[in-house]
Amino acid sequence: MSSAEESRQAKIISELRVFIKKVLSDPTVASKCMDIARNLKNEPDADAKIAEAISAETIVRIPEVHSDADRIFIEIIKDVLEDEAALY
């Protein structure tokens, strides 16, 4: 693995650690994020709208230009919504 790739992975892990700490420090964050995603998932440009709403309504801040960690977080939210839909 190249040094640049290792550096990129370390940055992603660091950002995800910060997010996980926020979720663990405020137990309402996860449910707020999921509620926001449920309401916006079918909108045009849903990922950007979800990120913007999460930033506005929780302690999680997702910048306008999403990092790799931001994209992974939004993908995970969408995966959870798909799993949820499969149960019904």
mmCIF file of C-alpha atoms in Angstrom:
data_model
loop_
_atom_site.group_PDB
_atom_site.id
_atom_site.type_symbol
_atom_site.label_atom_id
_atom_site.label_comp_id
_atom_site.label_asym_id
_atom_site.label_seq_id
_atom_site.Cartn_x
_atom_site.Cartn_y
_atom_site.Cartn_z
ATOM 1 C CA MET A 1 0.000 0.000 0.000
ATOM 2 C CA SER A 2 1.345 3.412 -0.906
ATOM 3 C CA SER A 3 2.017 6.139 1.605
ATOM 4 C CA ALA A 4 -0.626 8.362 -0.022
ATOM 5 C CA GLU A 5 -3.228 5.607 0.295
ATOM 6 C CA GLU A 6 -2.272 4.993 3.927
ATOM 7 C CA SER A 7 -2.568 8.716 4.624
ATOM 8 C CA ARG A 8 -6.010 8.833 2.971
ATOM 9 C CA GLN A 9 -7.198 5.847 4.990
ATOM 10 C CA ALA A 10 -5.870 7.372 8.216
ATOM 11 C CA LYS A 11 -7.790 10.580 7.480
ATOM 12 C CA ILE A 12 -11.015 8.659 6.801
ATOM 13 C CA ILE A 13 -10.614 6.675 10.023
ATOM 14 C CA SER A 14 -9.930 9.851 11.987
ATOM 15 C CA GLU A 15 -13.057 11.546 10.617
ATOM 16 C CA LEU A 16 -15.193 8.479 11.300
ATOM 17 C CA ARG A 17 -13.837 8.314 14.870
ATOM 18 C CA VAL A 18 -14.936 11.909 15.457
ATOM 19 C CA PHE A 19 -18.391 11.075 14.129
ATOM 20 C CA ILE A 20 -18.709 7.942 16.284
ATOM 21 C CA LYS A 21 -17.715 9.965 19.360
ATOM 22 C CA LYS A 22 -20.474 12.468 18.575
ATOM 23 C CA VAL A 23 -23.039 9.704 18.177
ATOM 24 C CA LEU A 24 -22.009 8.131 21.454
ATOM 25 C CA SER A 25 -22.014 11.460 23.305
ATOM 26 C CA ASP A 26 -25.539 12.348 22.105
ATOM 27 C CA PRO A 27 -27.771 9.303 21.733
ATOM 28 C CA THR A 28 -30.332 11.288 19.731
ATOM 29 C CA VAL A 29 -27.927 11.881 16.831
ATOM 30 C CA ALA A 30 -28.388 8.503 15.148
ATOM 31 C CA SER A 31 -32.186 8.620 15.233
ATOM 32 C CA LYS A 32 -32.215 12.247 14.023
ATOM 33 C CA CYS A 33 -29.928 11.339 11.129
ATOM 34 C CA MET A 34 -32.149 8.429 10.152
ATOM 35 C CA ASP A 35 -35.339 10.525 10.406
ATOM 36 C CA ILE A 36 -33.777 13.180 8.188
ATOM 37 C CA ALA A 37 -32.682 10.574 5.642
ATOM 38 C CA ARG A 38 -36.128 8.934 5.601
ATOM 39 C CA ASN A 39 -37.737 12.285 4.828
ATOM 40 C CA LEU A 40 -35.269 13.270 2.096
ATOM 41 C CA LYS A 41 -34.201 9.984 0.492
ATOM 42 C CA ASN A 42 -36.392 10.403 -2.594
ATOM 43 C CA GLU A 43 -35.565 14.059 -3.225
ATOM 44 C CA PRO A 44 -33.427 15.120 -6.171
ATOM 45 C CA ASP A 45 -29.819 15.468 -4.937
ATOM 46 C CA ALA A 46 -30.829 13.594 -1.773
ATOM 47 C CA ASP A 47 -27.273 13.076 -0.507
ATOM 48 C CA ALA A 48 -26.553 16.810 -0.429
ATOM 49 C CA LYS A 49 -29.925 17.596 1.154
ATOM 50 C CA ILE A 50 -29.468 14.904 3.786
ATOM 51 C CA ALA A 51 -25.977 16.179 4.613
ATOM 52 C CA GLU A 52 -27.192 19.778 4.826
ATOM 53 C CA ALA A 53 -30.116 18.873 7.090
ATOM 54 C CA ILE A 54 -27.954 16.701 9.347
ATOM 55 C CA SER A 55 -25.502 19.594 9.720
ATOM 56 C CA ALA A 56 -28.327 22.006 10.514
ATOM 57 C CA GLU A 57 -30.199 19.782 12.965
ATOM 58 C CA THR A 58 -27.496 17.793 14.804
ATOM 59 C CA ILE A 59 -24.003 18.192 16.240
ATOM 60 C CA VAL A 60 -22.611 16.418 13.159
ATOM 61 C CA ARG A 61 -21.123 18.810 10.604
ATOM 62 C CA ILE A 62 -20.870 17.697 6.993
ATOM 63 C CA PRO A 63 -19.194 20.287 4.768
ATOM 64 C CA GLU A 64 -20.624 21.226 1.385
ATOM 65 C CA VAL A 65 -17.750 19.398 -0.290
ATOM 66 C CA HIS A 66 -18.024 15.899 1.145
ATOM 67 C CA SER A 67 -14.932 14.031 2.248
ATOM 68 C CA ASP A 68 -14.565 10.285 1.758
ATOM 69 C CA ALA A 69 -15.745 9.774 5.343
ATOM 70 C CA ASP A 70 -18.810 11.950 4.711
ATOM 71 C CA ARG A 71 -19.689 9.893 1.637
ATOM 72 C CA ILE A 72 -19.208 6.644 3.577
ATOM 73 C CA PHE A 73 -21.487 7.938 6.344
ATOM 74 C CA ILE A 74 -24.237 8.861 3.868
ATOM 75 C CA GLU A 75 -23.847 5.486 2.104
ATOM 76 C CA ILE A 76 -24.252 3.713 5.452
ATOM 77 C CA ILE A 77 -27.407 5.700 6.191
ATOM 78 C CA LYS A 78 -28.813 4.664 2.807
ATOM 79 C CA ASP A 79 -27.841 1.023 3.463
ATOM 80 C CA VAL A 80 -29.721 1.112 6.776
ATOM 81 C CA LEU A 81 -32.772 2.593 5.029
ATOM 82 C CA GLU A 82 -32.624 -0.187 2.413
ATOM 83 C CA ASP A 83 -32.379 -2.809 5.159
ATOM 84 C CA GLU A 84 -35.319 -1.159 6.896
ATOM 85 C CA ALA A 85 -37.387 -1.214 3.704
ATOM 86 C CA ALA A 86 -36.566 -4.871 3.130
ATOM 87 C CA LEU A 87 -38.118 -5.725 6.491
ATOM 88 C CA TYR A 88 -41.494 -4.343 5.358
#
